[in-house]
Amino acid sequence: MYKNLVQIRTQIFQPEKETTVLKGMFWTSESPPANTIGVLESPQELRSFIAIINLSTDIERKLCVALPGLDIESETIYERWKMVVDSNTIEHNPNIDIIFFDPAYISDSDYKFLPARIWRKQIKIGNN
């Protein structure tokens, strides 16, 4: 189990509990096609994976959820999101690299450890 995800798992299993994870969630009316994930590259202090969830509501919008990266610095990603949100200094032109799903990512051994390789910038799969 990936320890940087403990905070998000806690929030999912205890939705009534308010944690700093909630600061790493935001709404958007725009999103890429289904089965994509983003890597927020800038602002650098908020670098994280971004999962885009389509919620069934009367309003067409998606919930974007920041997920920690694979390095030790990512343990504090939600505290950094909280600091930026609370200080109202969110950059309005973030750089998100969108990664479109390919079934080969699951079945082809060439893509073993793909999230780690993307995070470490060892492989480029996506577009800005």
Backbone as a chain_set.jsonl record, in Angstrom:
{"seq": "MYKNLVQIRTQIFQPEKETTVLKGMFWTSESPPANTIGVLESPQELRSFIAIINLSTDIERKLCVALPGLDIESETIYERWKMVVDSNTIEHNPNIDIIFFDPAYISDSDYKFLPARIWRKQIKIGNN", "coords": {"N": [[0.838, -1.184, 0.0], [0.446, 2.184, -0.725], [1.816, 4.683, 1.068], [1.508, 7.488, 0.975], [-1.082, 7.84, 0.224], [-2.713, 7.422, 2.37], [-4.018, 9.536, 3.692], [-5.991, 10.375, 1.836], [-7.461, 8.038, 1.594], [-8.49, 7.847, 4.192], [-10.172, 10.086, 4.178], [-12.039, 9.31, 2.224], [-13.202, 7.028, 3.392], [-14.255, 8.145, 5.65], [-16.271, 10.296, 5.124], [-17.638, 12.354, 6.438], [-15.813, 13.546, 8.049], [-13.759, 16.351, 8.349], [-10.887, 17.05, 6.721], [-7.536, 18.103, 5.768], [-7.379, 17.144, 3.224], [-9.631, 17.86, 1.815], [-9.058, 20.389, 0.9], [-7.589, 19.928, -1.318], [-9.33, 19.487, -3.376], [-11.325, 20.437, -6.113], [-13.75, 22.081, -8.209], [-14.617, 21.793, -11.674], [-15.836, 22.86, -14.817], [-14.934, 22.084, -17.154], [-13.367, 19.354, -18.723], [-11.157, 16.684, -19.635], [-11.708, 13.869, -21.883], [-13.291, 10.785, -20.693], [-11.564, 8.461, -18.515], [-9.02, 9.598, -18.069], [-6.153, 11.107, -16.568], [-4.548, 13.674, -14.763], [-1.422, 15.421, -14.439], [-0.514, 17.781, -12.325], [1.657, 20.179, -13.026], [2.505, 22.759, -12.564], [1.369, 25.318, -10.395], [4.535, 24.605, -8.95], [4.697, 23.999, -6.194], [2.319, 22.747, -5.708], [2.369, 20.42, -7.091], [1.002, 17.452, -8.231], [-0.842, 14.393, -8.801], [-3.867, 14.504, -10.641], [-7.026, 13.432, -10.286], [-9.945, 13.132, -12.155], [-13.273, 13.344, -11.609], [-16.42, 12.486, -12.729], [-19.376, 13.635, -11.644], [-22.758, 12.762, -11.059], [-24.957, 15.1, -11.358], [-27.335, 17.828, -11.374], [-26.038, 19.946, -12.424], [-23.589, 20.314, -14.853], [-20.565, 19.365, -14.099], [-17.257, 18.608, -12.956], [-15.462, 16.905, -10.409], [-12.315, 17.567, -9.267], [-9.603, 15.909, -7.936], [-6.814, 16.154, -5.984], [-4.051, 14.036, -5.884], [-1.441, 12.593, -4.017], [2.01, 12.656, -5.037], [4.788, 10.443, -5.757], [6.937, 10.807, -4.112], [8.865, 11.704, -1.178], [8.341, 14.34, -0.481], [5.726, 14.652, -1.206], [4.137, 13.857, 0.852], [3.171, 15.984, 2.267], [1.381, 17.294, 0.648], [-1.367, 17.994, 0.893], [-1.393, 19.78, 3.01], [0.026, 21.854, 1.853], [-1.736, 22.525, -0.235], [-3.862, 23.42, 1.365], [-2.692, 25.694, 2.574], [-2.289, 27.361, 0.34], [-4.921, 27.619, -0.674], [-6.235, 28.743, 1.575], [-4.859, 31.158, 1.759], [-5.616, 32.34, -0.521], [-4.11, 32.418, -2.913], [-4.023, 31.033, -5.298], [-2.728, 30.008, -8.383], [-3.895, 31.139, -11.466], [-3.468, 30.076, -13.957], [-2.814, 27.168, -14.221], [-0.552, 24.471, -15.03], [-1.37, 21.591, -16.422], [-0.654, 18.361, -17.212], [-2.186, 16.199, -19.315], [-3.016, 12.825, -19.292], [-3.972, 10.402, -21.381], [-5.927, 7.465, -21.294], [-4.705, 4.252, -22.121], [-5.212, 0.909, -22.945], [-2.905, -0.644, -23.016], [-1.3, 0.314, -21.003], [-1.949, -1.143, -18.807], [-1.667, -3.84, -19.55], [0.753, -4.216, -20.968], [4.084, -4.986, -20.41], [6.056, -3.112, -20.811], [5.156, -0.808, -19.708], [5.398, -1.014, -17.01], [5.353, 0.113, -13.669], [4.431, 2.637, -14.393], [3.118, 5.07, -13.271], [5.118, 5.921, -11.427], [7.279, 6.347, -13.121], [6.307, 8.4, -14.736], [5.954, 10.378, -12.778], [8.594, 10.818, -11.985], [9.525, 11.968, -14.222], [10.645, 10.39, -16.176], [9.494, 9.391, -18.338], [7.408, 10.548, -20.942], [4.11, 10.904, -21.332], [1.494, 12.239, -22.551], [-0.073, 15.477, -22.823], [0.248, 19.009, -22.832]], "CA": [[0.0, 0.0, 0.0], [1.177, 3.419, -0.924], [1.544, 5.419, 2.304], [1.082, 8.865, 0.727], [-2.525, 7.859, -0.017], [-3.446, 7.16, 3.614], [-4.899, 10.676, 3.979], [-7.153, 10.367, 0.939], [-8.269, 6.877, 1.98], [-9.202, 8.22, 5.409], [-11.256, 10.996, 3.796], [-13.048, 8.537, 1.497], [-13.91, 6.137, 4.314], [-14.905, 8.966, 6.672], [-16.602, 11.524, 4.392], [-18.131, 13.409, 7.325], [-14.656, 14.132, 8.726], [-13.119, 17.397, 7.556], [-9.43, 16.994, 6.795], [-6.89, 18.969, 4.779], [-7.591, 16.552, 1.895], [-10.703, 18.613, 1.156], [-8.471, 21.568, 0.251], [-7.028, 19.456, -2.587], [-10.434, 19.153, -4.275], [-11.923, 21.625, -6.715], [-14.721, 21.822, -9.264], [-14.372, 22.347, -12.988], [-16.877, 22.549, -15.798], [-14.211, 21.546, -18.302], [-12.54, 18.192, -18.41], [-10.822, 15.834, -20.772], [-12.577, 12.682, -21.991], [-13.224, 9.798, -19.607], [-10.366, 7.639, -18.374], [-7.784, 10.372, -18.131], [-5.665, 11.637, -15.294], [-3.63, 14.766, -15.017], [-0.312, 15.694, -13.529], [-0.389, 19.219, -12.151], [3.092, 20.461, -13.055], [2.722, 24.055, -11.928], [2.524, 25.739, -9.615], [5.378, 23.506, -8.495], [4.416, 23.62, -4.803], [1.093, 21.943, -5.679], [2.534, 19.305, -8.03], [0.264, 16.274, -7.783], [-1.708, 13.771, -9.788], [-5.225, 15.022, -10.543], [-8.074, 12.516, -10.753], [-11.122, 13.902, -12.537], [-14.429, 12.49, -11.342], [-17.671, 13.012, -13.249], [-20.455, 13.376, -10.693], [-24.098, 12.898, -11.627], [-25.723, 16.158, -10.717], [-28.072, 18.648, -12.333], [-25.071, 20.869, -13.014], [-22.501, 19.588, -15.5], [-19.271, 19.748, -13.555], [-16.42, 17.499, -12.522], [-14.674, 17.117, -9.208], [-10.899, 17.247, -9.448], [-9.043, 15.52, -6.648], [-5.357, 16.057, -5.98], [-3.499, 12.817, -5.281], [-0.006, 12.798, -3.785], [2.995, 12.02, -5.895], [5.468, 9.255, -5.272], [8.164, 11.164, -3.41], [8.705, 12.034, 0.234], [7.771, 15.685, -0.384], [4.285, 14.587, -1.45], [3.426, 13.566, 2.103], [2.574, 17.223, 2.774], [0.681, 17.982, -0.446], [-2.642, 18.582, 1.319], [-1.089, 20.944, 3.84], [0.388, 22.926, 0.917], [-2.991, 22.945, -0.867], [-4.602, 24.192, 2.364], [-2.039, 26.98, 2.736], [-2.542, 28.159, -0.859], [-6.357, 27.924, -0.716], [-6.549, 29.664, 2.67], [-4.266, 32.476, 1.506], [-6.218, 32.805, -1.774], [-3.031, 32.711, -3.86], [-3.992, 29.982, -6.317], [-2.372, 30.453, -9.72], [-5.054, 30.968, -12.341], [-3.068, 29.389, -15.182], [-2.016, 25.983, -13.88], [-0.094, 23.627, -16.129], [-1.75, 20.209, -16.149], [-0.328, 17.423, -18.289], [-3.263, 15.224, -19.379], [-2.587, 11.5, -19.737], [-5.125, 9.648, -21.871], [-5.826, 6.043, -20.985], [-4.439, 3.261, -23.161], [-5.227, -0.405, -22.295], [-1.542, -1.175, -22.924], [-0.711, 0.725, -19.73], [-2.252, -2.198, -17.84], [-1.283, -5.176, -20.009], [2.078, -4.263, -21.585], [5.136, -4.883, -19.381], [6.86, -1.909, -21.053], [4.591, 0.267, -18.902], [5.498, -1.354, -15.593], [5.668, 1.26, -12.806], [4.164, 3.847, -15.174], [2.958, 6.301, -12.476], [6.41, 6.335, -10.869], [8.111, 6.845, -14.226], [5.761, 9.712, -15.112], [6.251, 11.307, -11.691], [10.039, 11.126, -11.997], [9.79, 12.567, -15.536], [11.453, 9.462, -16.953], [8.722, 9.071, -19.536], [6.426, 11.597, -21.218], [2.897, 10.409, -21.975], [0.478, 13.236, -22.279], [0.068, 16.743, -23.531], [-0.053, 20.207, -22.016]], "C": [[0.88, 1.243, 0.0], [0.849, 4.391, 0.206], [1.116, 6.868, 2.081], [-0.426, 8.971, 0.492], [-3.358, 7.609, 1.241], [-4.433, 8.288, 3.898], [-6.153, 10.658, 3.108], [-8.048, 9.175, 1.242], [-9.098, 7.187, 3.225], [-10.387, 9.115, 5.064], [-12.379, 10.243, 3.083], [-13.87, 7.683, 2.448], [-14.61, 6.877, 5.453], [-15.303, 10.312, 6.049], [-17.11, 12.668, 5.265], [-16.993, 14.13, 8.039], [-14.009, 15.173, 7.807], [-11.611, 17.349, 7.784], [-8.848, 17.948, 5.756], [-7.033, 18.42, 3.369], [-8.639, 17.348, 1.125], [-10.184, 19.86, 0.451], [-7.856, 21.21, -1.098], [-8.1, 18.996, -3.562], [-11.006, 20.452, -4.829], [-12.821, 21.212, -7.865], [-14.245, 22.424, -10.575], [-15.538, 21.992, -13.891], [-16.246, 21.995, -17.068], [-13.442, 20.321, -17.855], [-12.213, 17.441, -19.674], [-11.79, 14.655, -20.839], [-12.385, 11.728, -20.819], [-11.909, 9.032, -19.649], [-9.078, 8.411, -18.616], [-7.406, 10.78, -16.714], [-4.691, 12.744, -15.645], [-2.484, 14.764, -14.029], [-0.194, 17.216, -13.483], [1.095, 19.528, -12.017], [3.422, 21.816, -12.428], [1.384, 24.624, -11.498], [3.237, 24.545, -8.968], [5.039, 23.054, -7.069], [3.147, 22.785, -4.662], [1.176, 20.741, -6.614], [1.905, 18.038, -7.451], [-0.399, 15.622, -8.986], [-3.096, 14.371, -9.578], [-6.179, 13.986, -11.135], [-9.316, 13.358, -11.019], [-12.333, 12.984, -12.474], [-15.68, 13.174, -11.859], [-18.781, 12.631, -12.282], [-21.804, 13.593, -11.374], [-24.874, 13.924, -10.82], [-26.484, 16.908, -11.797], [-27.15, 19.622, -13.055], [-23.929, 20.054, -13.603], [-21.171, 20.124, -14.968], [-18.557, 18.5, -13.078], [-15.681, 17.893, -11.259], [-13.248, 16.673, -9.5], [-10.308, 17.007, -8.067], [-7.529, 15.387, -6.791], [-4.945, 14.774, -5.264], [-2.0, 13.008, -5.131], [0.852, 12.082, -4.818], [3.703, 10.899, -5.166], [6.763, 9.555, -4.528], [7.849, 11.579, -1.976], [8.055, 13.404, 0.424], [6.249, 15.671, -0.532], [3.471, 14.247, -0.205], [2.69, 14.798, 2.621], [1.76, 17.961, 1.714], [-0.608, 18.635, 0.022], [-2.441, 19.774, 2.24], [-0.721, 22.127, 2.944], [-0.841, 23.439, 0.181], [-3.776, 23.831, 0.105], [-4.018, 25.591, 2.506], [-2.349, 27.905, 1.548], [-4.012, 28.564, -0.943], [-6.719, 28.947, 0.354], [-5.994, 31.069, 2.431], [-4.774, 33.09, 0.201], [-5.158, 33.218, -2.799], [-2.914, 31.634, -4.938], [-3.686, 30.602, -7.671], [-3.54, 30.165, -10.654], [-4.722, 30.271, -13.657], [-2.211, 28.168, -14.858], [-1.621, 25.214, -15.13], [-0.389, 22.188, -15.756], [-1.464, 19.376, -17.383], [-1.382, 16.319, -18.259], [-2.757, 13.923, -19.984], [-3.834, 10.703, -20.117], [-4.894, 8.165, -21.67], [-5.584, 5.218, -22.241], [-4.43, 1.905, -22.464], [-3.836, -1.031, -22.151], [-0.874, -0.793, -21.605], [-0.912, -0.341, -18.661], [-1.638, -3.527, -18.249], [0.148, -5.297, -20.532], [3.161, -4.048, -20.523], [6.062, -3.686, -19.608], [6.383, -0.732, -20.193], [4.586, -0.04, -17.41], [5.963, -0.12, -14.806], [5.43, 2.602, -13.512], [3.956, 5.095, -14.32], [4.28, 6.822, -11.903], [7.302, 6.932, -11.958], [7.628, 8.214, -14.7], [6.135, 10.736, -14.055], [7.71, 11.743, -11.704], [10.488, 11.743, -13.316], [10.74, 11.713, -16.357], [10.774, 9.095, -18.263], [7.69, 10.172, -19.711], [5.268, 10.969, -21.979], [1.823, 11.412, -21.656], [0.717, 14.474, -23.097], [-0.304, 17.878, -22.594], [-1.077, 21.046, -22.732]], "O": [[1.919, 1.303, 0.658], [-0.28, 4.874, 0.293], [0.42, 7.429, 2.927], [-0.988, 10.065, 0.552], [-4.587, 7.587, 1.171], [-5.567, 8.027, 4.302], [-7.254, 10.901, 3.6], [-9.271, 9.286, 1.157], [-10.274, 6.828, 3.298], [-11.482, 8.927, 5.593], [-13.555, 10.521, 3.323], [-15.094, 7.617, 2.33], [-15.457, 6.307, 6.14], [-14.741, 11.348, 6.403], [-17.02, 13.831, 4.872], [-17.196, 15.217, 8.58], [-13.746, 14.903, 6.636], [-11.127, 17.577, 8.893], [-9.583, 18.531, 4.959], [-6.829, 19.157, 2.404], [-8.537, 17.491, -0.093], [-10.807, 20.337, -0.497], [-7.627, 22.089, -1.929], [-7.824, 18.21, -4.468], [-11.152, 21.438, -4.108], [-12.671, 20.127, -8.426], [-13.554, 23.442, -10.586], [-16.153, 20.937, -13.737], [-16.945, 21.495, -17.95], [-12.929, 20.267, -16.738], [-12.921, 17.554, -20.674], [-12.605, 14.472, -19.935], [-11.43, 11.853, -20.052], [-11.237, 8.966, -20.679], [-8.165, 7.929, -19.286], [-8.231, 10.791, -15.801], [-4.083, 12.733, -16.715], [-2.564, 14.19, -12.943], [0.176, 17.854, -14.468], [1.719, 19.181, -11.014], [4.486, 21.994, -11.835], [0.375, 24.425, -12.175], [2.598, 23.601, -8.503], [5.088, 21.861, -6.769], [2.92, 22.18, -3.615], [0.159, 20.11, -6.9], [2.227, 17.612, -6.342], [-0.504, 16.224, -10.055], [-3.459, 14.71, -8.452], [-6.141, 13.704, -12.332], [-9.692, 14.197, -10.2], [-12.412, 11.983, -13.186], [-15.976, 14.307, -11.479], [-19.094, 11.452, -12.116], [-21.957, 14.513, -12.178], [-25.378, 13.635, -9.734], [-26.3, 16.657, -12.988], [-27.448, 20.068, -14.164], [-23.364, 19.195, -12.926], [-20.722, 21.204, -15.352], [-19.178, 17.466, -12.829], [-15.322, 19.054, -11.063], [-13.01, 15.543, -9.926], [-10.494, 17.806, -7.149], [-7.031, 14.611, -7.607], [-5.434, 14.472, -4.175], [-1.354, 13.536, -6.036], [0.47, 11.057, -5.383], [3.275, 10.462, -4.098], [7.592, 8.666, -4.333], [6.687, 11.779, -1.62], [7.305, 13.609, 1.378], [5.565, 16.571, -0.043], [2.244, 14.343, -0.22], [1.695, 14.671, 3.335], [1.48, 19.148, 1.878], [-0.917, 19.743, -0.418], [-3.261, 20.693, 2.239], [-1.1, 23.264, 3.225], [-0.987, 24.646, -0.013], [-4.296, 24.876, -0.289], [-4.762, 26.57, 2.554], [-2.636, 29.088, 1.734], [-4.323, 29.716, -1.246], [-7.43, 29.912, 0.074], [-6.595, 32.056, 2.854], [-4.413, 34.215, -0.145], [-5.297, 34.242, -3.468], [-1.819, 31.362, -5.431], [-4.3, 31.594, -8.064], [-4.105, 29.072, -10.633], [-5.634, 29.911, -14.401], [-1.023, 28.135, -15.18], [-2.286, 25.302, -16.162], [0.263, 21.623, -14.878], [-1.973, 19.657, -18.467], [-1.466, 15.577, -17.28], [-2.147, 13.917, -21.053], [-4.653, 10.375, -19.258], [-3.782, 7.671, -21.858], [-6.186, 5.461, -23.287], [-3.712, 1.742, -21.478], [-3.616, -1.856, -21.264], [0.021, -1.498, -21.139], [-0.13, -0.43, -17.715], [-1.141, -4.267, -17.4], [0.7, -6.397, -20.535], [3.15, -3.038, -19.819], [6.781, -3.285, -18.692], [7.126, 0.226, -19.98], [3.863, 0.591, -16.64], [6.864, 0.598, -15.241], [6.137, 3.579, -13.261], [4.572, 6.119, -14.615], [4.524, 8.028, -11.898], [7.998, 7.919, -11.722], [8.435, 9.084, -15.027], [6.581, 11.836, -14.382], [8.018, 12.909, -11.459], [11.673, 12.01, -13.514], [11.541, 12.23, -17.136], [11.4, 8.558, -19.176], [7.152, 10.677, -18.725], [5.421, 10.554, -23.128], [1.293, 11.405, -20.545], [1.599, 14.515, -23.954], [-1.092, 17.697, -21.667], [-1.476, 22.096, -22.228]]}, "num_chains": 1, "name": "protein.A"}
